[in-house]
Coordinates of C-alpha atoms in Angstrom, one line a residue:
X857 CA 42.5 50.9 0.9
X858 CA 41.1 49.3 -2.3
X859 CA 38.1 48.1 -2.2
X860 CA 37.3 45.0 -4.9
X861 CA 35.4 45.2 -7.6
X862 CA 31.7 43.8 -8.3
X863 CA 31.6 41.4 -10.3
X864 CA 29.9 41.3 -13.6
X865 CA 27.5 38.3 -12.9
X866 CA 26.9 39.8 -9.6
X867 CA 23.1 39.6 -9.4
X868 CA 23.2 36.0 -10.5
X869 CA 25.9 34.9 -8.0
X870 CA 23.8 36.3 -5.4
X871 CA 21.3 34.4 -6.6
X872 CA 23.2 31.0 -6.8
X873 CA 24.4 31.7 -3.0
X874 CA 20.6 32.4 -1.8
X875 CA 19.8 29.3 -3.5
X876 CA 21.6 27.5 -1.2
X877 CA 20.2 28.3 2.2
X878 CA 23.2 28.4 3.7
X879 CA 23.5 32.1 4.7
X880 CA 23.5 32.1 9.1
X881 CA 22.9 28.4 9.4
X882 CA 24.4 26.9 12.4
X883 CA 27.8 26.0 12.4
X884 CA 28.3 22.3 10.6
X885 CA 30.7 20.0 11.9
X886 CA 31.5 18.8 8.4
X887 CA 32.8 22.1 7.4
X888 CA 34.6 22.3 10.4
X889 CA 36.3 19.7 9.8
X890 CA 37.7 21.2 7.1
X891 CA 38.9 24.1 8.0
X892 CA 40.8 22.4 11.0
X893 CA 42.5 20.2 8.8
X894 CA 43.7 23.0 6.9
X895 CA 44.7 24.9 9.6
X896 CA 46.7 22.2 11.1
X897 CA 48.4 21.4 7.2
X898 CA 49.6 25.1 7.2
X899 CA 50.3 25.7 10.1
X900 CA 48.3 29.0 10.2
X901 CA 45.9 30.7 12.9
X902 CA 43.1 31.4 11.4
X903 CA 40.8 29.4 8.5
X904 CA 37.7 30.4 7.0
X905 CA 34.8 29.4 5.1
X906 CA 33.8 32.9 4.1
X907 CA 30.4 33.2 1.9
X908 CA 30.6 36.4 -0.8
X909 CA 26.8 38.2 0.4
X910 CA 25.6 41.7 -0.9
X911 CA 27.0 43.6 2.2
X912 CA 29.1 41.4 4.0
X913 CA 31.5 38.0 4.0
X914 CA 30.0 35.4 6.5
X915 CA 31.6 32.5 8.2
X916 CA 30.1 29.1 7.5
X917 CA 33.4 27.6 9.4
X918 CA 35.8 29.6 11.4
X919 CA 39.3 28.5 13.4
X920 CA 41.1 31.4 15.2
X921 CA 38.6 34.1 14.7
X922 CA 35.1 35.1 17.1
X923 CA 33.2 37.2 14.7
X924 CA 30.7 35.4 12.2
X925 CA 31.0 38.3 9.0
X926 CA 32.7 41.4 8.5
X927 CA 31.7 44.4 6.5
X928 CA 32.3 43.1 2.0
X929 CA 34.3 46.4 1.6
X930 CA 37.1 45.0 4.2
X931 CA 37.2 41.6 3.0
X932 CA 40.2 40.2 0.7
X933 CA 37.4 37.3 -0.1
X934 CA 35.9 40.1 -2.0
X935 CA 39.4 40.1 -4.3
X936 CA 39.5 36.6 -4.8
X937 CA 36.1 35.4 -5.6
X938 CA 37.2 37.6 -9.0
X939 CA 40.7 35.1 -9.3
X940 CA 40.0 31.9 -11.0
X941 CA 42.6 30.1 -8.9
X942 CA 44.2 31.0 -5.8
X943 CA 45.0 34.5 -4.9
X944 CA 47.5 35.1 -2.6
X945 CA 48.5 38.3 -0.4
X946 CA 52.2 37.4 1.2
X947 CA 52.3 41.0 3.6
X948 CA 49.5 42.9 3.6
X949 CA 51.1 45.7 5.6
X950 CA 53.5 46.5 2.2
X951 CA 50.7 45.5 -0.5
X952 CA 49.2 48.8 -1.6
X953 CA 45.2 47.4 -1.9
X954 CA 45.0 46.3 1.6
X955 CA 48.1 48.1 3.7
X956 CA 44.9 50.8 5.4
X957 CA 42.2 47.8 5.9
X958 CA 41.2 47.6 9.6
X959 CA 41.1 44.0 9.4
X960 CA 45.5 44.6 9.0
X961 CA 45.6 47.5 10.6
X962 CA 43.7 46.3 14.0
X963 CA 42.3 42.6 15.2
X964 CA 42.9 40.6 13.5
X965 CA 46.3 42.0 12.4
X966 CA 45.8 40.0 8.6
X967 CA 49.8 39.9 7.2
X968 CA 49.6 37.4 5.0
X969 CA 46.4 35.7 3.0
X970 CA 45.7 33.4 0.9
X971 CA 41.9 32.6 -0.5
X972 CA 41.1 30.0 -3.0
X973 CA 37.7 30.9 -4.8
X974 CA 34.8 28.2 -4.7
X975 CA 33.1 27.9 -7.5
X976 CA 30.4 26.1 -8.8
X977 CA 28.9 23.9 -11.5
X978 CA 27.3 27.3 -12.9
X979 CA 30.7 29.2 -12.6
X980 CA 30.0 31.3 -9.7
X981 CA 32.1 32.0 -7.4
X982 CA 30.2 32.3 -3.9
X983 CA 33.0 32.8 -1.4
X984 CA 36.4 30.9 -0.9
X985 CA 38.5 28.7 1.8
X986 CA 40.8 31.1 2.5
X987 CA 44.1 30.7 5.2
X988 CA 45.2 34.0 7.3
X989 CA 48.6 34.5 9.1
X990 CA 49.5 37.4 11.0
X991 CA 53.1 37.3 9.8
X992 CA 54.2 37.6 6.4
X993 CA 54.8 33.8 4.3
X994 CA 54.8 32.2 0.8
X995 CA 53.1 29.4 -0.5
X996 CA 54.5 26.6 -2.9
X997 CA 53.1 24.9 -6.3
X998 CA 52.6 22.3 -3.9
X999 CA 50.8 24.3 -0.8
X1000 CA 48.2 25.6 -3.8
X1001 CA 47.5 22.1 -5.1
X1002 CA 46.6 21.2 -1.7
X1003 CA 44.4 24.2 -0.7
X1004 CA 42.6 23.7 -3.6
X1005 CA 42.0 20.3 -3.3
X1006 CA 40.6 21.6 0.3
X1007 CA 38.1 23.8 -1.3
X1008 CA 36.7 20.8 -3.9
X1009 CA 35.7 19.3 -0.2
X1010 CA 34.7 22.5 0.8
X1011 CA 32.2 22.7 -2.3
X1012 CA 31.2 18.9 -1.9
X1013 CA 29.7 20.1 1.6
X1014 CA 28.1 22.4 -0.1
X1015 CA 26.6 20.3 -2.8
X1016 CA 25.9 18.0 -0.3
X1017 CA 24.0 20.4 2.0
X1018 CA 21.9 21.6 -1.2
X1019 CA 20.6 18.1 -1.7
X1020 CA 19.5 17.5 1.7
X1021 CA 18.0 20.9 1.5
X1022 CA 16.2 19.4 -1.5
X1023 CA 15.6 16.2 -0.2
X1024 CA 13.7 17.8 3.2
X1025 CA 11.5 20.1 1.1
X1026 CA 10.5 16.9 -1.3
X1027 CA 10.0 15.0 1.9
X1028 CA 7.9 18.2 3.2
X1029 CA 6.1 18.3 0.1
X1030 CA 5.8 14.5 0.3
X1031 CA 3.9 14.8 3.9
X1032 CA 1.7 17.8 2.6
X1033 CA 0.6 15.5 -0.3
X1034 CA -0.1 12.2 2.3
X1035 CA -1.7 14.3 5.1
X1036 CA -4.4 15.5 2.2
X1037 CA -5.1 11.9 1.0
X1038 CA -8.5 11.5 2.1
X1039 CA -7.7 7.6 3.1
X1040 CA -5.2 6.7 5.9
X1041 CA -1.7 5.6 5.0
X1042 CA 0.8 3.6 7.5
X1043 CA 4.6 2.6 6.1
X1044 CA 7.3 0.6 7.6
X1045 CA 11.4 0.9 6.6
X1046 CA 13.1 -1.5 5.2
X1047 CA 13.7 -3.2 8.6
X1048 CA 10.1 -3.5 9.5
X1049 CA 10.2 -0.4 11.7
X1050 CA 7.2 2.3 11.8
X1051 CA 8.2 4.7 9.8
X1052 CA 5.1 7.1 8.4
X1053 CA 1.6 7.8 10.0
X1054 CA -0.7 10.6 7.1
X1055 CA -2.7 13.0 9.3
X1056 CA -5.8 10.5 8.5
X1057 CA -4.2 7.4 9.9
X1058 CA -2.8 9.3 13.4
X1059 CA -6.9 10.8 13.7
X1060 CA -8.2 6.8 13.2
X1061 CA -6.0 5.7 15.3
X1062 CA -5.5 8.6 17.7
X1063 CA -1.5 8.3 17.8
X1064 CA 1.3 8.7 16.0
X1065 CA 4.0 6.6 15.1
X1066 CA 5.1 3.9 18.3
X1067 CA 8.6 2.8 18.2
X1068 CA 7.2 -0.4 19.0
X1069 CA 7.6 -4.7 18.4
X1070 CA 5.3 -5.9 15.5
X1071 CA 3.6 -8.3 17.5
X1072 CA 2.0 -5.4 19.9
X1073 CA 1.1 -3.4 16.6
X1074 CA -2.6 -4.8 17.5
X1075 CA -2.9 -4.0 21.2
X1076 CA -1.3 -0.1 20.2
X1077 CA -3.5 0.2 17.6
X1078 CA -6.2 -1.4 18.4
X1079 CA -7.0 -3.7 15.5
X1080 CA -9.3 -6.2 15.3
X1081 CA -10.2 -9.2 13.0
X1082 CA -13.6 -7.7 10.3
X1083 CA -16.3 -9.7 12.9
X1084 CA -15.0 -6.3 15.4
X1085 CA -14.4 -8.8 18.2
X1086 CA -11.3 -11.3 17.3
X1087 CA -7.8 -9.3 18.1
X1088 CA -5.8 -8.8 14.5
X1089 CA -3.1 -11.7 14.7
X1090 CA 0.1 -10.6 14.1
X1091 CA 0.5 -12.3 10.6
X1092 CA -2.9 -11.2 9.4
X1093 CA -1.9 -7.4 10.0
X1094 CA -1.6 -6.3 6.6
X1095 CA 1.1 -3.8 6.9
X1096 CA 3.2 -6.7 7.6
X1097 CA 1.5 -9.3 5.3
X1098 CA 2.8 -6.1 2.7
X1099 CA 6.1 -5.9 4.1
X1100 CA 6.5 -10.0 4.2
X1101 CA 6.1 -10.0 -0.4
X1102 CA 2.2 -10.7 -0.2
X1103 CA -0.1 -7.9 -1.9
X1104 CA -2.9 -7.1 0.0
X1105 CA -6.3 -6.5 -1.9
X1106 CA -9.4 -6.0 -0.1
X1107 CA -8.6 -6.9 3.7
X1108 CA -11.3 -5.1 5.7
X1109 CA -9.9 -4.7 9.5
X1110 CA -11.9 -3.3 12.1
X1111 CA -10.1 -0.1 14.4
X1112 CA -11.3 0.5 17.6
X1113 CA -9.7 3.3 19.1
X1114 CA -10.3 4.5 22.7
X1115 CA -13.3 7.7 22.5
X1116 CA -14.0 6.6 18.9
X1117 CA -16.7 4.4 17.2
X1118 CA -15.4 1.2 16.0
X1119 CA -14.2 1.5 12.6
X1120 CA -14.4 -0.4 9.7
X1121 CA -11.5 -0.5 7.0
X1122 CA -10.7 -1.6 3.8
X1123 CA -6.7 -2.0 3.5
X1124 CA -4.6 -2.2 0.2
X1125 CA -0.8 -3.0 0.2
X1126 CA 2.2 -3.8 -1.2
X1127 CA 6.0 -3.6 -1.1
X1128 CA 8.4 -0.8 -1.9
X1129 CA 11.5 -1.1 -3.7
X1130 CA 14.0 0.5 -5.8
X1131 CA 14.1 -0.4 -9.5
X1132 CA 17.3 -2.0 -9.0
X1133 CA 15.0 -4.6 -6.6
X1134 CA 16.1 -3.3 -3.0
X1135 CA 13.8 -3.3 -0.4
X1136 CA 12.7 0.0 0.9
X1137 CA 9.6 -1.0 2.8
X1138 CA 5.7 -1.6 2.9
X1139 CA 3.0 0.7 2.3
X1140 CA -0.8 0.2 3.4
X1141 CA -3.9 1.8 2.4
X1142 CA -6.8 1.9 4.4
X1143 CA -10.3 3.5 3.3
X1144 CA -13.1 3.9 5.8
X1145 CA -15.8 1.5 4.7
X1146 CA -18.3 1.6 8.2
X1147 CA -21.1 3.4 6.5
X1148 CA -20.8 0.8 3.6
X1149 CA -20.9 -2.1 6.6
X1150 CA -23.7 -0.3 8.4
X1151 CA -25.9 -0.4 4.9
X1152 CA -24.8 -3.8 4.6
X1153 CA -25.9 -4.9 8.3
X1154 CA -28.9 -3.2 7.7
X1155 CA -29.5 -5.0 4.5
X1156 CA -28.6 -8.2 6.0
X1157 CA -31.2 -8.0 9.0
X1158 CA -33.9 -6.7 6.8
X1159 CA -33.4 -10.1 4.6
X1160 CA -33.2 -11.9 7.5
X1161 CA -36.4 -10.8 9.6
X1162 CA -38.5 -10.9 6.0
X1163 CA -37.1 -14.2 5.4
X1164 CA -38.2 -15.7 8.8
X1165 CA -41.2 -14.1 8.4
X1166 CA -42.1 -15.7 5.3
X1167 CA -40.5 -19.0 5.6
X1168 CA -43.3 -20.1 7.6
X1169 CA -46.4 -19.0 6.0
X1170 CA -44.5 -20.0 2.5
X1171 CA -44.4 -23.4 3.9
X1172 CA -47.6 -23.9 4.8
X1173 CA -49.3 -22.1 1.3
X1174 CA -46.5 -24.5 -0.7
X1175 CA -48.1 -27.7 1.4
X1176 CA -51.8 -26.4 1.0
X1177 CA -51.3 -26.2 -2.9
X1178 CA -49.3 -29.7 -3.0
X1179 CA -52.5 -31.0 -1.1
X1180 CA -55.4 -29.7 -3.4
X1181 CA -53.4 -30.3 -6.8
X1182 CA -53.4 -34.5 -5.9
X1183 CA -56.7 -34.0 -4.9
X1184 CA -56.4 -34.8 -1.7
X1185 CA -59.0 -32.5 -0.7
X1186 CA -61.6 -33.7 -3.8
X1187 CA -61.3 -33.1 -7.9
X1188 CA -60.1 -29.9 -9.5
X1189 CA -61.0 -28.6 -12.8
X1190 CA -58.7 -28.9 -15.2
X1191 CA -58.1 -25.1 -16.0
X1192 CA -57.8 -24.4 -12.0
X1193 CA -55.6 -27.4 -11.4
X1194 CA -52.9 -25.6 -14.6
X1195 CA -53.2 -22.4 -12.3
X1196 CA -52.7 -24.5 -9.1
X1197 CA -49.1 -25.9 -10.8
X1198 CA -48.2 -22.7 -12.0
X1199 CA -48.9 -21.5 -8.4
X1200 CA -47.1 -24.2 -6.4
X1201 CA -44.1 -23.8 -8.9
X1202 CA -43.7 -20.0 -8.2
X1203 CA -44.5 -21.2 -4.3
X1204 CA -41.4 -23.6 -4.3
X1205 CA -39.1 -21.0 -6.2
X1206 CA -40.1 -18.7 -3.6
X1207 CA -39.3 -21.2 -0.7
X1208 CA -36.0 -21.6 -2.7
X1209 CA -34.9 -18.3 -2.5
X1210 CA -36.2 -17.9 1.5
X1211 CA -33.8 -21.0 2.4
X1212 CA -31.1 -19.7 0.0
X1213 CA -31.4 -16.3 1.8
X1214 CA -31.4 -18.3 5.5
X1215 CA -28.1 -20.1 4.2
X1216 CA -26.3 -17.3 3.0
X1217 CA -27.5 -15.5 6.8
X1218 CA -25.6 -18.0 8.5
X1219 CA -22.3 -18.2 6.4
X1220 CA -22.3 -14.6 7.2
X1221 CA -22.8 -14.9 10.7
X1222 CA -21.0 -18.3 11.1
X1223 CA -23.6 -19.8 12.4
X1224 CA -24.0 -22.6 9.8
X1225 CA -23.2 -26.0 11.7
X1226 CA -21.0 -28.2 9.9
X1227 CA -20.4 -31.7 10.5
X1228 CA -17.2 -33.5 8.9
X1229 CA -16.7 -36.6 8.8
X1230 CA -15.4 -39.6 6.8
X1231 CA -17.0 -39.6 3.6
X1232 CA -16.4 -41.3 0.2
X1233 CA -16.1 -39.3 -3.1
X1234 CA -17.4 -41.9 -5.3
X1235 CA -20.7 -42.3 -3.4
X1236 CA -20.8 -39.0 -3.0
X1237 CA -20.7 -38.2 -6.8
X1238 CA -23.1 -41.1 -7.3
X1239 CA -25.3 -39.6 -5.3
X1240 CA -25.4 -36.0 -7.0
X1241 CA -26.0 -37.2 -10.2
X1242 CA -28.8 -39.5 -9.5
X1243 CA -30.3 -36.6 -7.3
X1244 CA -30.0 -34.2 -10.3
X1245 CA -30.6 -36.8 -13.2
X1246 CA -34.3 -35.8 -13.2
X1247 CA -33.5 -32.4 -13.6
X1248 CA -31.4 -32.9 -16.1
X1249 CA -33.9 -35.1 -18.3
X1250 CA -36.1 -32.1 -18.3
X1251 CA -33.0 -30.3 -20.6
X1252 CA -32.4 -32.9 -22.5
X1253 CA -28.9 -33.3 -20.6
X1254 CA -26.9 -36.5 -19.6
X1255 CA -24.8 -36.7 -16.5
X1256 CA -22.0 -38.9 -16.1
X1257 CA -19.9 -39.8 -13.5
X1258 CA -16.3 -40.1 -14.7
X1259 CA -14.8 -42.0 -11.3
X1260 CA -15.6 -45.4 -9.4
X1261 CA -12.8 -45.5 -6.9
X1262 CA -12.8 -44.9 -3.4
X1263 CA -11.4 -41.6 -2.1
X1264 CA -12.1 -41.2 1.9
X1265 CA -12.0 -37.1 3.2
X1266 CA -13.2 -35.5 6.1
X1267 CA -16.6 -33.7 4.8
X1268 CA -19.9 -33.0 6.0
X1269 CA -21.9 -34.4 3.6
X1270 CA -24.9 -32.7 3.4
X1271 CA -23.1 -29.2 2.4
X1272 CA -21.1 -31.0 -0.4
X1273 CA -24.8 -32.3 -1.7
X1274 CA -25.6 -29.0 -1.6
X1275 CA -22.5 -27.8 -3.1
X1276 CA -22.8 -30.2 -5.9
X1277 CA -26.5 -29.9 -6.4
X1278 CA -25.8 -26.1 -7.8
X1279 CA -22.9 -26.7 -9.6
X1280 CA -24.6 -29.2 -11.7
X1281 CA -27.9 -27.5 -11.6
X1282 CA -26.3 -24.6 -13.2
X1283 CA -24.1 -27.0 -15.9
X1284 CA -27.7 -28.4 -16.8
X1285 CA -29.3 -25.0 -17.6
X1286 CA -26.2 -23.4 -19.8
X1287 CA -26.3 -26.5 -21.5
X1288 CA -28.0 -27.8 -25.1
X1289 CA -30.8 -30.8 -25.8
X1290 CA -28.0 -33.5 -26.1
X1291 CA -25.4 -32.1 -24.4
X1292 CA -23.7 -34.3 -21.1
X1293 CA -22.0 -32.9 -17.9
X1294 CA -19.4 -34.6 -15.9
X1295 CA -18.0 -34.8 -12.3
X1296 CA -15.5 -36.5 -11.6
X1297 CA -12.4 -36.0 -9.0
X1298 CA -8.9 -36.8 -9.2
X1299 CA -5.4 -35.8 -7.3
X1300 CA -3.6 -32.2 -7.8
X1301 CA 0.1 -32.4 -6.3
X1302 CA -1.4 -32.5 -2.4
X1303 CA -4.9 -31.7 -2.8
X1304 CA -8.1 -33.9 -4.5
X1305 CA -10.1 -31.7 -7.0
X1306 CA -13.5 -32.2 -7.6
X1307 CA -14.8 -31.2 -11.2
X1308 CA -18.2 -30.3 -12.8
X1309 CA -17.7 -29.9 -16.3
X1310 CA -19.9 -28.8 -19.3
X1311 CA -20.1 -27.8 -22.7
X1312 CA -22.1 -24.8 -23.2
X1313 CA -22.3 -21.2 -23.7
X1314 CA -19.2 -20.4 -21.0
X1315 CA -19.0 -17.4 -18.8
X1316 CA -18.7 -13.6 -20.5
X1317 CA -15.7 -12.5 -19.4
X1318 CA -17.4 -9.4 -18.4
X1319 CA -19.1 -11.6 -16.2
X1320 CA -16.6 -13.8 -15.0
X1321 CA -15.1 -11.4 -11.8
X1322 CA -18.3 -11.3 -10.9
X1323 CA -19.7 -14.6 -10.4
X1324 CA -19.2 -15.8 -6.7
X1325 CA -20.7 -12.2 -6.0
X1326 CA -24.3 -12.2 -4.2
X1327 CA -27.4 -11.9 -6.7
X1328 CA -24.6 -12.0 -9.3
X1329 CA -26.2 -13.5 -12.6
X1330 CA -25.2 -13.3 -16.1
X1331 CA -27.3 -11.5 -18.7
X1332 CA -28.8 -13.5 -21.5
X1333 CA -32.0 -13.5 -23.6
X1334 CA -33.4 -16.1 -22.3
X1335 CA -32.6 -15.3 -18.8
X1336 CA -36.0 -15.9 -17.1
X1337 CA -35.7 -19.4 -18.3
X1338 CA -32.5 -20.1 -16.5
X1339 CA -33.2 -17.5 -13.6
X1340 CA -32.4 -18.1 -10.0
X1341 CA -32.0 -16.7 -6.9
X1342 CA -28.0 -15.4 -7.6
X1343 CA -27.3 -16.5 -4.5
X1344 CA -25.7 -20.5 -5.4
X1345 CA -22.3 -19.9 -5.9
X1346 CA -22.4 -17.5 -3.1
X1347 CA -23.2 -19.9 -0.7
X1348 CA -21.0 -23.2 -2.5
X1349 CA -17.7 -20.3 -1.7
X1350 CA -19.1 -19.9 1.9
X1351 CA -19.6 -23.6 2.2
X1352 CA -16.8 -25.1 0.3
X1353 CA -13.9 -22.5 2.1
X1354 CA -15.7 -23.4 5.3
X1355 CA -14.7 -26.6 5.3
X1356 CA -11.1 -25.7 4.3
X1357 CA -11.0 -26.0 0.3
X1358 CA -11.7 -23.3 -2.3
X1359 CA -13.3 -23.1 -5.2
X1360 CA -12.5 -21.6 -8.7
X1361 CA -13.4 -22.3 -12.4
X1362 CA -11.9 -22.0 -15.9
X1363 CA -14.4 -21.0 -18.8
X1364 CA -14.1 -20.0 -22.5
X1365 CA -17.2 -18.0 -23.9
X1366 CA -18.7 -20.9 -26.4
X1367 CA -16.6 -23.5 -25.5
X1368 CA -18.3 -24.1 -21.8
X1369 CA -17.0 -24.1 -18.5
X1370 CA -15.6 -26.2 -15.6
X1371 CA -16.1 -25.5 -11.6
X1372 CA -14.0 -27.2 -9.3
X1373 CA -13.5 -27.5 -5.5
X1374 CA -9.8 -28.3 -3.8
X1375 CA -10.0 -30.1 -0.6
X1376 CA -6.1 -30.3 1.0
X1377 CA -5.3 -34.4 2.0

């Protein structure tokens, strides 16, 4: 018995075959298939996928034979994985090289072979489809062609089972990389379907992924609306506001999962999709943000007790000094009565800030009361610039209305004084002796916009993401004249949204800037 060579890449063949992963997986029904197919073309008994290792052929596929691997020095595979093409044995029993093997000698009584070598991309050949009779035969041009057209599939399977190999580990790799992300991370498929809890999100919410209907996503997971209270509505969940095209900056949820403290979340999203614009999915973000909103509660009940506390006796000092500077109470010096003014003015700024802070308490809280009803623009406008006209005259500013005509809407007018009041307020200070400011109000597709427009200084654009922020206020060198409490545009969002418009403005360092409120018809 001959026993084949070793070939002279051997150590790197071996290392293409381990590269695969291959070696005693479970049978494959893919491969299978092959090797019935070709066992059924040529009508032979047995049909293997036999794998070339250091010490032994193993089976990936097998018709006809029990075994999974013999011993390499009995196997004709050993023979042909040196061939380039097919190599063929047509009766063992009078062929020299294998006429003493066991494998013709005994079970399986081999007589006739035929082994086409795979090969692949690298040029090694790691084992071969290979056809066994147990009676002598021939094969054709024809029968070849075909065999080795079998063997292309048979190394397709192989590529194929390779790149799922590859793809599992990058998916592997891909969950080690998520579970570490110190934030939680939910995804959907392209059909809407949960698809991927990280390790933070399935602690948050203390389950994993829930083959479940979108619009019990809430009830599952226990979401809830920011105030901790209101259930999450199915289109506000931001996994599917993601999933629907809308990116989601900024949406703070509350989670509050069963043996956990309520938790307070910050969520980011967006869609996924190939470059070539296919939908893959939605991905959602969500950073913890509850010692952030603890600070912030705290914050907000230390202004509030402090401002209740001193709303009161502010009042009454602010009235006291009001009395004894018109001498109510008898004449005042001259040099005390300056000190008096200087006092009362620092006494009103200070009531200022107190109501601004009070305001802004309730907006938070949503405990302002609002009370719409028909009201007309024009008076409206009419009214905010006579209220602020004295103001103004003190800059040097003019104000002019730019609209006379009648536009009814359903506002509570009080807030939209109030509203107004800063926005012109603030025109009149960033603007120069001689300057004017307008409002006016005209008709934007379906929506009315009302404008406050001026000419000065503008916004820095460093400053301009900034500026409905609380206590946000611009720097400038002459800042403590135009001071405030940084708490007016704050409250004109709160207000303005709460009544169901939005606010926004357009400004150009130098060339001034315009504020504007949209009101729906």
């Amino acid at each position: 018995m001959q026993v084949a060579e070793i070939p002279h890449n051997e150590q790197d063949r071996l290392k293409a075959l381990l590269k695969l992963q291959i070696l005693d997986t479970e049978p494959d029904a893919t491969f299978d298939a092959i090797t019935s197919l070709a066992a059924t073309l040529f009508q032979v008994p047995i049909v293997l996928v036999s794998l070339i290792d250091a010490q032994r052929q193993w089976f990936k596929s097998k018709q006809g034979l029990d075994v999974c691997q013999t011993d390499r020095k009995l196997a004709f595979c050993a023979h042909a994985i040196l061939q380039s093409d097919v190599f063929i044995v047509e009766d063992a029993a009078q062929d020299e090289r294998f006429a003493a093997n066991p494998l013709v000698c005994a079970i399986p009584n081999i007589r006739f072979y035929a082994g086409c070598p795979l090969i692949d991309a690298n040029g090694f050949a790691l084992g071969t489809l290979c056809l066994i009779d147990r009676k002598p035969r021939q094969m054709t041009e024809q029968d070849k062609a075909v065999l080795r057209k079998l063997a292309v599939l048979v190394m397709d399977r192989l590529k194929e089972h390779k790149q799922k190999l590859q793809t599992e580990h990058k998916l592997q790799l891909l969950d080690l990389l998520l579970d570490s992300i110190p934030d939680a991370l939910v995804a959907c498929d392209s059909d809407g379907h949960l698809e991927q809890f990280n390790k933070v999100a399935r602690d948050w919410h203390g389950v994993d992924v829930r083959k479940c209907e979108a619009e019990l996503w809430s009830h599952h997971y226990n979401l809830y609306e920011e105030n901790g209270h209101t259930v999450l509505p199915v289109e506000r969940i931001p996994l599917l506001r993601a999933f629907h095209g809308e990116t989601v900056v900024g949406q703070t949820i509350c989670i509050k999962s069963k043996g956990q403290a309520p938790r307070w979340v910050s969520c980011r999203g967006e869609q996924l999709k190939t470059r070539s614009g296919q939908l893959l999915g939605a991905l959602v973000l969500m950073h913890d943000i509850s010692e952030q909103k603890q600070l912030e509660q705290m914050k907000t009940d230390f202004i509030s007790t402090v401002s209740h506390e001193l709303r009161t006796p502010i009042t009454a000092i602010s009235g006291g000094l009001d009395l004894v500077i018109n001498q109510v109470l008898g004449p005042i010096p001259d040099k005390a009565l300056a000190m008096l003014k200087v006092a009362s003015q620092n006494s009103k700024r200070l009531q200022l800030l107190v109501n601004d802070l009070l305001d802004m308490e309730k907006l938070s809280a949503g405990k302002m009361d609002f009370y719409l009803q028909p009201c007309d623009l024009a008076e409206e406008c009419q009214q905010a610039i006579a209220q602020n006209q004295p103001y103004a005259d003190k800059f040097g500013v003019q104000l002019r209305i730019l609209n006379t005509e009648p536009v009814r809407m359903q506002l509570d007018s009080h807030r939209l004084q109030q509203v107004l009041s800063n926005l012109l307020s603030n025109a009149i200070k960033y603007s120069t002796a001689g300057a004017e400011v307008t409002l006016g109000y005209t008709q934007v597709q379906d929506k009315i916009r009302i404008e406050v427009k001026d000419s000065g200084e503008g916004i820095p654009l460093h400053f301009q993401e900034k500026i409905f922020q609380r206590f946000a206020q611009a720097d400038g060198s002459d800042s403590k004249a135009k001071s405030g409490t940084g708490l007016g545009l704050a409250i004109s969002k709160a207000i303005i949204e709460s009544m169901g418009g939005c606010i926004g403005f357009h400004s150009v360092p130098g060339e001034g800037t315009v504020f504007f409120c949209d009101f729906p018809l």
